[in-house]
Coordinates of C-alpha atoms and ligand atoms in Angstrom, one line a residue:
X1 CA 27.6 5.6 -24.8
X2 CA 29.7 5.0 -27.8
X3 CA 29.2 5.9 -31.1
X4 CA 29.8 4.2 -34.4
X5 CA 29.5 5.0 -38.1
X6 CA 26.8 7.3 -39.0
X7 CA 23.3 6.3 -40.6
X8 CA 22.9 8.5 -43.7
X9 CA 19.3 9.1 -45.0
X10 CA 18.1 10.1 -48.1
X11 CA 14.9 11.9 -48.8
X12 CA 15.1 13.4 -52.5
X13 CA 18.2 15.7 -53.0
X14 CA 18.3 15.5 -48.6
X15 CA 20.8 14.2 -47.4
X16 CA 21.0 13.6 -43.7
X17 CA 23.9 11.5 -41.6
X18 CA 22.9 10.8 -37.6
X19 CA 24.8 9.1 -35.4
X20 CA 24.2 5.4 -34.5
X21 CA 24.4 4.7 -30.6
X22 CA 26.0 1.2 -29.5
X23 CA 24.9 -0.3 -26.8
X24 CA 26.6 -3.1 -24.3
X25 CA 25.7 -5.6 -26.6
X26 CA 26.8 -4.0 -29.6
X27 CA 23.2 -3.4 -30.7
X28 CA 22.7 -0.6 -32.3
X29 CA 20.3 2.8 -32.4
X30 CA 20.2 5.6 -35.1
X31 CA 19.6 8.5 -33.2
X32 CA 16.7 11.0 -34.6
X33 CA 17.0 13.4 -32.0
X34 CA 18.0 16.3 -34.3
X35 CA 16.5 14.6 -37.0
X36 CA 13.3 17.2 -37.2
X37 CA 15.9 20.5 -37.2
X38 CA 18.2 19.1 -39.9
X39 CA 15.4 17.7 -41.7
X40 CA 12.2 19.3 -41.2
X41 CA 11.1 15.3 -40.6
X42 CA 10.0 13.5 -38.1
X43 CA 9.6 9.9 -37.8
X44 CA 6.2 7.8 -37.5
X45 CA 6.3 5.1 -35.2
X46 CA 2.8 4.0 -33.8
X47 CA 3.3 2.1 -29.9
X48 CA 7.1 3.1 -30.3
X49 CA 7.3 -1.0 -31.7
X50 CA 10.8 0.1 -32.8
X51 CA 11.9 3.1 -30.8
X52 CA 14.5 3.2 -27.8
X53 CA 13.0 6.1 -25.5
X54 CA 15.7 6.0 -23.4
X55 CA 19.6 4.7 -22.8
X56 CA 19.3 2.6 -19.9
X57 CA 21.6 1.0 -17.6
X58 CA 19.0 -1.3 -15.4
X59 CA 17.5 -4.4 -17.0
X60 CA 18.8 -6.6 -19.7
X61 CA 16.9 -8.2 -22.3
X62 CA 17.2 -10.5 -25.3
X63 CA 13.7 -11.1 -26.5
X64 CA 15.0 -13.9 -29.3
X65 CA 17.3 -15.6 -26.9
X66 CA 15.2 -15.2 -23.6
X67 CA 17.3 -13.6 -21.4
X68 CA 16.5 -11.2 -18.4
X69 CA 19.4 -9.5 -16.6
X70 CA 18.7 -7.4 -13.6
X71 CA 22.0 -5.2 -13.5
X72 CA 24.1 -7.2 -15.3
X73 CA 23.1 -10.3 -13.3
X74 CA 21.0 -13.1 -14.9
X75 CA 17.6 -13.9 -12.9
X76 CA 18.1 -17.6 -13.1
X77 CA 21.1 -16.7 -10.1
X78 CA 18.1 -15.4 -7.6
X79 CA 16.1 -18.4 -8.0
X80 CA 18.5 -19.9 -5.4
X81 CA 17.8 -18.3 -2.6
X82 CA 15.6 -15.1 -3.6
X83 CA 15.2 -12.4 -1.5
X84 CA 13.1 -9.7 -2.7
X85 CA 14.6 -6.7 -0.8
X86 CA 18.1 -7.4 -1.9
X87 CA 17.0 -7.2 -5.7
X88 CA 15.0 -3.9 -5.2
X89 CA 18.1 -2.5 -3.9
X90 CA 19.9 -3.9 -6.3
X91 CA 17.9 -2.5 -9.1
X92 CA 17.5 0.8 -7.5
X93 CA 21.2 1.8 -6.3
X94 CA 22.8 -0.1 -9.1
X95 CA 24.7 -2.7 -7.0
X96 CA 24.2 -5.3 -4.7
X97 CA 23.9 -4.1 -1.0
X98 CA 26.6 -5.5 1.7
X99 CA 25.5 -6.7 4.6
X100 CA 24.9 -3.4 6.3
X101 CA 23.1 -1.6 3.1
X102 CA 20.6 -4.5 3.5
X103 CA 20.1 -4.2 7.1
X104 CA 19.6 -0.6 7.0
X105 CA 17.4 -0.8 3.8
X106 CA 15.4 -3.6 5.5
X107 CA 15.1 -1.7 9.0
X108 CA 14.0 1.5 6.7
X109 CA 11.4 -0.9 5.3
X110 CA 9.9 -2.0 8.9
X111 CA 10.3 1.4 10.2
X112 CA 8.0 2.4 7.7
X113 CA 5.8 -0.4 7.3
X114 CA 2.5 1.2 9.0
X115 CA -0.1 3.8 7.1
X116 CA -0.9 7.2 8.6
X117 CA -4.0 6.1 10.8
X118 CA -6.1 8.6 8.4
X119 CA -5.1 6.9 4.9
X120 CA -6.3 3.7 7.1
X121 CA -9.7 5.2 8.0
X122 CA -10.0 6.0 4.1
X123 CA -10.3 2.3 3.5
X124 CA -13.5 2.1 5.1
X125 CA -15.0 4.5 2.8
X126 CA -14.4 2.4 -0.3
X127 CA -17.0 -0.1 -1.6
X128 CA -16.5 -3.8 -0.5
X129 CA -16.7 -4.9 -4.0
X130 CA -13.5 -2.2 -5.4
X131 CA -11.2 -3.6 -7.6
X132 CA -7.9 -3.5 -5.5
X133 CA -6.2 -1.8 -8.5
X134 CA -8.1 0.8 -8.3
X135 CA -7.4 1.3 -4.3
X136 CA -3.6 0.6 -5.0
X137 CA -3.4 3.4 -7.6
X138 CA -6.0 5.4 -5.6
X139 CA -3.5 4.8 -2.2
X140 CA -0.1 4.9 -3.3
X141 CA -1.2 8.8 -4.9
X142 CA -2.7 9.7 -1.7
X143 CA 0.5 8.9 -0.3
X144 CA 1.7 12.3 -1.5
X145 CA -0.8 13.9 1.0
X146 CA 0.9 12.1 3.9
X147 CA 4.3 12.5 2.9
X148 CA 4.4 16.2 1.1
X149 CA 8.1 16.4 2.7
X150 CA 8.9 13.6 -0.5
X151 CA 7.2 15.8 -3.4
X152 CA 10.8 17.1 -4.3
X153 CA 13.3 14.6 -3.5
X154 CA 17.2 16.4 -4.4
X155 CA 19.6 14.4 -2.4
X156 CA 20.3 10.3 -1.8
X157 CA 19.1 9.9 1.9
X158 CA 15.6 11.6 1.3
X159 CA 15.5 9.1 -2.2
X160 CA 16.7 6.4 -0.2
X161 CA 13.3 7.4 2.5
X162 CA 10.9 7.6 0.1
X163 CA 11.6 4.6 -1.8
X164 CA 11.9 2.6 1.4
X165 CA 8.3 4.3 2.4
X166 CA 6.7 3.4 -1.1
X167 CA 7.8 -0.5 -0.8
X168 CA 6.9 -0.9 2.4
X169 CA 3.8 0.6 2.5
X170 CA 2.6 -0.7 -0.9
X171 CA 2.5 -4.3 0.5
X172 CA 0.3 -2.9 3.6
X173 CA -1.7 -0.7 1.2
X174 CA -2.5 -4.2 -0.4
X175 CA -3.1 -6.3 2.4
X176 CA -5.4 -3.9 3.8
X177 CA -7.4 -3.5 0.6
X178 CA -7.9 -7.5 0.5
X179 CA -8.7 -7.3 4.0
X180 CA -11.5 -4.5 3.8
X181 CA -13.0 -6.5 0.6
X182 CA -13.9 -9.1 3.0
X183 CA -15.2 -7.7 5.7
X184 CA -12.0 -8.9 8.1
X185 CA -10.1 -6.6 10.4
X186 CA -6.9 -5.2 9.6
X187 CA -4.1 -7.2 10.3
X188 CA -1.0 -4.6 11.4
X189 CA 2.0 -5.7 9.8
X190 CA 4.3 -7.7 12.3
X191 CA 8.2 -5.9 12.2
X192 CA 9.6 -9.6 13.3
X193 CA 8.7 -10.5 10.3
X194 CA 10.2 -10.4 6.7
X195 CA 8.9 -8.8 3.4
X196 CA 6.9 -11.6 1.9
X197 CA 6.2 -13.1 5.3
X198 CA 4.6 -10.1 6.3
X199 CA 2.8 -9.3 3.4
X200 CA 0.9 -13.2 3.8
X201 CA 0.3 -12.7 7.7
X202 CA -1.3 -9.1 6.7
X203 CA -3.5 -10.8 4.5
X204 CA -4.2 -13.9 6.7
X205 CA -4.2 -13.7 9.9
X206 CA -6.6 -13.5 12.1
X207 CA -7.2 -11.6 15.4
X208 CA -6.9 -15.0 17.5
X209 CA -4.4 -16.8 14.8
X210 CA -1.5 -15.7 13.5
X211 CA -0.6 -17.3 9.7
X212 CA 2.1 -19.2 9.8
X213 CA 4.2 -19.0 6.4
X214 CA 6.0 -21.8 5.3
X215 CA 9.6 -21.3 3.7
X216 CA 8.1 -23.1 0.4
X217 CA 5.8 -20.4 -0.1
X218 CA 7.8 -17.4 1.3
X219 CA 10.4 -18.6 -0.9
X220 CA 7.6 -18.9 -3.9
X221 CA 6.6 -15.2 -2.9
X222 CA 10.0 -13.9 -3.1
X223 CA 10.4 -15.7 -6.7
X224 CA 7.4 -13.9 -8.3
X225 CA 8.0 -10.7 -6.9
X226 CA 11.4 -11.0 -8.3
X227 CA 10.6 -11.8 -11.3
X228 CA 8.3 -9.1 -11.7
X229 CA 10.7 -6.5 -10.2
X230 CA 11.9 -5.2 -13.5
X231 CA 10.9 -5.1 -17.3
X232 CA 12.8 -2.0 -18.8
X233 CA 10.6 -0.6 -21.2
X234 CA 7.3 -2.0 -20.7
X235 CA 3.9 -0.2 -21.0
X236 CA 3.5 0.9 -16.9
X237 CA 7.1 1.5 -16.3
X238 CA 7.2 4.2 -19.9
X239 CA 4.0 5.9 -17.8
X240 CA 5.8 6.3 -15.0
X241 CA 8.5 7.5 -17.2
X242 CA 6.5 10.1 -18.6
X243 CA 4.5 11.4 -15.4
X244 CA 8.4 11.8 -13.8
X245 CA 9.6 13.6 -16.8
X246 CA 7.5 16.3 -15.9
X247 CA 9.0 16.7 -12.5
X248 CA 5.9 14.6 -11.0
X249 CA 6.8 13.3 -7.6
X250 CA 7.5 9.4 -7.5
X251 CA 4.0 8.5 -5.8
X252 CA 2.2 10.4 -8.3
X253 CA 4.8 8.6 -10.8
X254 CA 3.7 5.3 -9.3
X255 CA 0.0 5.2 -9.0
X256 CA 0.0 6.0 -12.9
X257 CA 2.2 3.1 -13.1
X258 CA -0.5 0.7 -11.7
X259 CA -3.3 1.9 -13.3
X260 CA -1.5 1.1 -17.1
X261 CA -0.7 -2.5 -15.3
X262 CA -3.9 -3.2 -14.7
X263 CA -5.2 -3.3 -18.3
X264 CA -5.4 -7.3 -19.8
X265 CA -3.0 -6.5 -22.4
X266 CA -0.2 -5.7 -19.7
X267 CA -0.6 -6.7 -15.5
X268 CA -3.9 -7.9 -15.9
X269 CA -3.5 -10.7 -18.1
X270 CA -2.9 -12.7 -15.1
X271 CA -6.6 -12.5 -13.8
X272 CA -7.8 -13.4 -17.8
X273 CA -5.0 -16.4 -17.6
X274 CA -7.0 -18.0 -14.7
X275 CA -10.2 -17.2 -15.8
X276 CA -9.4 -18.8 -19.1
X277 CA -8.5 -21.7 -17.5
X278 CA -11.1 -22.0 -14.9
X279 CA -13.9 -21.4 -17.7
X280 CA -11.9 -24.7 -19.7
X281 CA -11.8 -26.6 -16.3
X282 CA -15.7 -25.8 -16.0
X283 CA -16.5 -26.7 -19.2
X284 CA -17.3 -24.2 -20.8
X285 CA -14.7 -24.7 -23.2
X286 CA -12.2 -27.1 -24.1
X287 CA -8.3 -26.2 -24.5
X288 CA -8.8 -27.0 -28.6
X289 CA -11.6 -24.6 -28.5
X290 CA -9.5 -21.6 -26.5
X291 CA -6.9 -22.2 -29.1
X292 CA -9.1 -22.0 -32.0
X293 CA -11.0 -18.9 -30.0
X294 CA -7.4 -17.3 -29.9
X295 CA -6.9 -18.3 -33.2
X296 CA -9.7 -16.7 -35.2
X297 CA -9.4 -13.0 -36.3
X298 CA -12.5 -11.9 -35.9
X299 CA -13.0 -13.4 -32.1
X300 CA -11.4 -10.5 -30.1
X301 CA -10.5 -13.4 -27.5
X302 CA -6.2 -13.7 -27.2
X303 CA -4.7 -16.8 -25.3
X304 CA -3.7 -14.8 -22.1
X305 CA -0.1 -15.4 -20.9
X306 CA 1.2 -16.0 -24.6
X307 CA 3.0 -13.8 -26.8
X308 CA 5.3 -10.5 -25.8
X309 CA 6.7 -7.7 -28.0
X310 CA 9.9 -8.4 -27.2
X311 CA 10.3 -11.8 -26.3
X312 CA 10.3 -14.3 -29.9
X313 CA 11.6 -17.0 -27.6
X314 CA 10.0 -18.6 -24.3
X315 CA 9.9 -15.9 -21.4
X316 CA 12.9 -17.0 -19.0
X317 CA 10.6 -15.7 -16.2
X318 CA 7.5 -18.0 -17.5
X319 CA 10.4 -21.1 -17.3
X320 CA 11.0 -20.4 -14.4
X321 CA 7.5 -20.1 -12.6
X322 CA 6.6 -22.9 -14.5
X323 CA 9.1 -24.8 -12.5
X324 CA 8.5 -23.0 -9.1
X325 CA 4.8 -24.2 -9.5
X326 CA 5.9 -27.5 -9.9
X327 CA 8.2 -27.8 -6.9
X328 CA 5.5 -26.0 -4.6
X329 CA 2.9 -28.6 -5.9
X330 CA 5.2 -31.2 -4.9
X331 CA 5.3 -30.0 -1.4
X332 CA 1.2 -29.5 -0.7
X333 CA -1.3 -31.8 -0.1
X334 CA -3.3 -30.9 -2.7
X335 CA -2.7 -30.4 -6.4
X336 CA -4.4 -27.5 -8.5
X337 CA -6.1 -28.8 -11.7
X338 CA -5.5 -25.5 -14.0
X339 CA -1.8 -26.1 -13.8
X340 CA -2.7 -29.5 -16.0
X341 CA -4.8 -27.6 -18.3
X342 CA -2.2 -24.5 -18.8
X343 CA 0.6 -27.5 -19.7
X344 CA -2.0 -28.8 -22.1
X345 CA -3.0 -25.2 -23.7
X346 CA 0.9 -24.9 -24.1
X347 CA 1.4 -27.9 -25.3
X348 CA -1.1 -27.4 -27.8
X349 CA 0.0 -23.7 -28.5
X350 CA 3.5 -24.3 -29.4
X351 CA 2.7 -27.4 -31.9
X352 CA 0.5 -25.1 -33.4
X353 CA 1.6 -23.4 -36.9
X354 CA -0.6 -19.9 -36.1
X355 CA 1.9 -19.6 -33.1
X356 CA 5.0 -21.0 -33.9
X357 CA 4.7 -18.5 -36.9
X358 CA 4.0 -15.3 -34.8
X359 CA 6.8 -16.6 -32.0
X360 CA 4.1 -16.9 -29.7
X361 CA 5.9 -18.5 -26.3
X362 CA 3.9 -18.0 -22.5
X363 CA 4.7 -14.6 -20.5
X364 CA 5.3 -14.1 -17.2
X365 CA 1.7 -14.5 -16.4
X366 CA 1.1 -17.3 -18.1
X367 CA 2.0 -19.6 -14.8
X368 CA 2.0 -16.9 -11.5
X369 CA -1.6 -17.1 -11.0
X370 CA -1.3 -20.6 -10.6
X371 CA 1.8 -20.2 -8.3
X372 CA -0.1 -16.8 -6.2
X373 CA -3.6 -19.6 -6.0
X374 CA -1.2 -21.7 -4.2
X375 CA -0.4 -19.4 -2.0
X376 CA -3.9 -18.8 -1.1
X377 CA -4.4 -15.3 -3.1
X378 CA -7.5 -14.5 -4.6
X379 CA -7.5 -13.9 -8.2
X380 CA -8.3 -10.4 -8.2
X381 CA -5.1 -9.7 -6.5
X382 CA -2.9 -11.3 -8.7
X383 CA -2.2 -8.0 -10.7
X384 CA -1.6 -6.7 -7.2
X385 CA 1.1 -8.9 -6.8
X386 CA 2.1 -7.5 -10.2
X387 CA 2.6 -4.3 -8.9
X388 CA 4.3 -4.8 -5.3
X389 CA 6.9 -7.1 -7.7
X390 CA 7.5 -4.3 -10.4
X391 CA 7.7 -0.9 -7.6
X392 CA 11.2 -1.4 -7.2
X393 CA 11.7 -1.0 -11.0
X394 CA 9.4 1.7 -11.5
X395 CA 11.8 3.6 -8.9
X396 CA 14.9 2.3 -10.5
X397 CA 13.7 3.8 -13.9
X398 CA 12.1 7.1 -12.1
X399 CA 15.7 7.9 -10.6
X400 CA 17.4 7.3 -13.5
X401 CA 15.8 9.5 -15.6
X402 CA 15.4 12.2 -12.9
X403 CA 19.3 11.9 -12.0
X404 CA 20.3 12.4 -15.4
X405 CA 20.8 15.9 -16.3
X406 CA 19.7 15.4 -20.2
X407 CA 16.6 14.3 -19.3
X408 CA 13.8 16.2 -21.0
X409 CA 9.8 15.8 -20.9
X410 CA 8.7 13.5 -22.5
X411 CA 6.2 14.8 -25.7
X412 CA 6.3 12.8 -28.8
X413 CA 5.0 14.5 -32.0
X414 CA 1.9 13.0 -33.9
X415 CA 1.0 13.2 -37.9
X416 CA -1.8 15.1 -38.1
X417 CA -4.6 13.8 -40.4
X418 CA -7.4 15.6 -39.4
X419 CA -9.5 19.1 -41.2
X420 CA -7.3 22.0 -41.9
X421 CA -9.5 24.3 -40.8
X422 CA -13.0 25.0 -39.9
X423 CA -15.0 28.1 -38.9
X424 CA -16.9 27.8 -36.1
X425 CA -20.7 27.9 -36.2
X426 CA -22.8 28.8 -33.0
X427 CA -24.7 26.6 -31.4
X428 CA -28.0 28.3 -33.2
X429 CA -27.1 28.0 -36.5
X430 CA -25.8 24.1 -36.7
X431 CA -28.4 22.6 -39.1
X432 CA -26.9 19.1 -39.7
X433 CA -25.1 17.1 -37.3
X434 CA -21.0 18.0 -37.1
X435 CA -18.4 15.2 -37.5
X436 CA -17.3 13.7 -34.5
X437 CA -14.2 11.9 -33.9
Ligands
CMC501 N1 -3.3 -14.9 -28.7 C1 -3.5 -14.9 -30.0 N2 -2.8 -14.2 -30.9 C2 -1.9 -13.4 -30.5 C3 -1.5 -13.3 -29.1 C4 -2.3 -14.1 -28.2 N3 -2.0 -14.1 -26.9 N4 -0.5 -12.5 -29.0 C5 -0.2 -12.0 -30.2 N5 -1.0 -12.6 -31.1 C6 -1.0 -12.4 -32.6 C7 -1.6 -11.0 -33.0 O1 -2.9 -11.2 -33.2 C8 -0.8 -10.7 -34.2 O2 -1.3 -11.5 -35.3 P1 -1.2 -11.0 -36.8 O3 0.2 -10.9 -37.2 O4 -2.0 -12.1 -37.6 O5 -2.0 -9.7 -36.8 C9 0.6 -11.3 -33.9 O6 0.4 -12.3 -33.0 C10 1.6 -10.2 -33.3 O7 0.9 -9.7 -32.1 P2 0.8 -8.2 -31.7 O8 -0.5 -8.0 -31.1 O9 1.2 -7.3 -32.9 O10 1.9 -8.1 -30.6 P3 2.2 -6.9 -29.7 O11 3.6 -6.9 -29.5 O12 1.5 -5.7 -30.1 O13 1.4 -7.4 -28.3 C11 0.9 -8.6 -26.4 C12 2.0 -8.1 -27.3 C13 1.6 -9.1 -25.1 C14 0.0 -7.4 -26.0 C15 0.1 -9.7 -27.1 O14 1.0 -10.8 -27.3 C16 -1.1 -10.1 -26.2 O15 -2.1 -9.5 -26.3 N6 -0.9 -11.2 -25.4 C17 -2.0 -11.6 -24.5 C18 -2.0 -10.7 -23.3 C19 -0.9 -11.0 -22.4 O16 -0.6 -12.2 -22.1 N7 -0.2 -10.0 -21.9 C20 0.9 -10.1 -20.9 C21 2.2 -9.7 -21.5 S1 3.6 -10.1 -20.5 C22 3.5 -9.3 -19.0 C23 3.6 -7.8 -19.2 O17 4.6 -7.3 -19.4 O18 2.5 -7.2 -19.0

């Protein structure tokens, strides 16, 4: 990484200089590392709004321009013809695999498609009503008990296995969980079958008849699991970041990951984007009335799928599923009434001054749930979908940290604002009750 002139800072008669970082795009990074041992300061900066945790050479993004590169590539060029397993390779080993890297990464994937019959008899022991997040993150730790030859991984071939186990198996962990929620058998997954393909006949077919997947909605499948597949720094892929920097194995890594992407602020906003909607279509409010909701500083009520730290332009992905939904409408009988009602919220949001202020532009999840209905997936596995999109960056990001050899664990510092110091009183003598925080 190259570095340009120095940033000098100047607290009273202290003067400090620290290097500024450049990155591809010429933006540029004053590095604090040392700053606490030249300086005796550190710095204060609550959710790390303005902090590069990392130098990164995996996903590109320009949140004022809207552009997503995976590996140097812009997504808009796998909208073509997407194929999932080609981009997690991609994003994971750095380049695009020729035609025998992809066969051999796809035949790891079927090879390792099934569950260990006991993880499978766990499912049985979960309540009907679970939220799948909960048996993903659950699932993809337990993992580690099946697979303890994976808890150190040191060379390319055993990364190569476990990643290939994790994808595969994440999509069958899924399925199954859907499955078991209603009551239905298992569906085993089908090794004639590709990724997305599979991962619909796991989840619909039945005993006596098999799904059959049409190449507008494999195609759609592939799309948003692509465009999930990487985010760089976002809130689940930083946990998984920090469980790996303390030499936690890459399931454990994981299954932290999807329990931070289930929370409505991050994954799970595309559950609240279609329940916002299907509340407007039901009447219990209008679109003006959701905006005004979102609007009003003492409702804690947000317009789901709208606004993004980084992005102060429209999401590229969010264009682009916008689109997808479109095109897939186009093909089915039937049409689905929420995608009228998003286009009207948006419509309304982006004429609005509160939003066009703030930069306010739909996310990702602003359109996918409407695309994933489509498809015939419930709504309480659309942050599911989240996750099987997004493993293949979480590994991406866990291997790069763990193959750089200045990696460190990660352990911010905090400014302490609490009592200086207190004598403890036993339990006998406390008269009045003690401050709590
Ligand atoms: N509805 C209403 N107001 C909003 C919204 C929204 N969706 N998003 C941001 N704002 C306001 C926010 O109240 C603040 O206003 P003010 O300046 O008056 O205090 C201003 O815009 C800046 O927002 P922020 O909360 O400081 O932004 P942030 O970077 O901390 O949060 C966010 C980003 C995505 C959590 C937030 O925009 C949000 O809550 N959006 C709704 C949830 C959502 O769609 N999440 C999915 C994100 S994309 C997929 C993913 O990566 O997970």
């Amino acid at each position: 990484m190259p570095e340009s002139a120095k940033a000098v800072l100047v607290v009273g008669d202290q003067r400090v200089e620290l290097p500024i970082l450049v990155g591809t795009h010429g933006e540029r990074a004053i590095d604090i590392s040392r700053l606490r041992e030249l300086s005796g300061l550190v710095t204060y900066d609550p959710s790390l709004a303005n902090t590069a945790i990392t130098q990164s050479a995996i996903t590109y993004i320009d949140g004022d321009q809207g552009i997503l590169r995976y590996r140097g590539i812009p997504i808009e060029q796998f909208t073509e013809k997407p194929n999932f397993i080609e981009v997690a390779y991609l994003l994971i080993f750095g380049h695009l695999p020729n035609k025998t890297e992809l066969s051999q990464f796809s035949e790891a994937l079927t090879e390792n498609e099934l569950l260990h019959e006991g993880l499978t008899q766990q499912f049985y022991h979960i309540p009907l009503d679970a939220p799948p997040m909960a048996i993903l993150s659950a699932m993809l730790s337990q993992l580690a008990c099946y697979h303890q030859e994976f808890l150190k991984v040191e060379d390319p071939e055993s990364f190569l296995a476990v990643a290939a186990r994790l994808i595969s198996k994440v999509r069958t962990i899924a399925a199954f969980s859907y499955r078991r929620s209603q009551g239905l058998p298992f569906i085993y997954p089908d090794p004639h079958l590709r990724y997305c393909a599979n991962f619909l006949h796991m989840m619909f077919s039945l005993p006596y008849k098999q799904y059959i997947v049409t190449p507008e909605i494999e195609d759609a499948l592939n799309l948003v699991f692509i465009l999930h597949a990487d985010h760089e720094q976002n809130c689940s892929t930083m946990t998984v970041r920090t469980v790996g920097s303390a030499k936690a194995n890459l399931f454990a890594s994981c299954a932290a990951g999807v329990s931070a992407l289930w929370g409505p602020l991050h994954g799970g906003a595309n559950v609240e984007v279609i329940q916002m909607l299907e509340r407007i279509y039901q009447g219990g409010m209008s679109a003006e009335e959701c905006i005004a909701a979102a609007k009003d500083k003492s409702n804690p009520f947000r317009l789901y799928g709208f606004g993004h730290r980084i992005y102060k332009n429209y999401d590229p992905r969010a264009k682009i599923l916008k689109q997808a939904c479109e095109r897939v409408f186009a093909n089915l009988q039937h049409k689905d009434p929420l995608l009228d009602i998003a286009r009207k919220l948006e419509e309304l949001a982006l004429a609005d001054p509160y939003f066009i202020e703030r930069k306010l532009y739909p996310n990702v999840d602003f359109y996918s749930g409407i695309l994933l209905r489509a498809m015939g997936i419930p709504t309480n596995m659309f942050t599911v979908c989240f996750a099987i999109g997004r493993l293949p960056g979480w590994i991406a990001q866990w291997k790069e940290q763990h193959d750089n050899p200045e990696s460190r664990i990660i352990r911010p510092r905090q400014l302490y604002i609490g009592l200086v110091e207190e004598k403890y009183v036993p339990l006998a003598e406390r008269q009045t009750s003690q401050r709590i925080f």
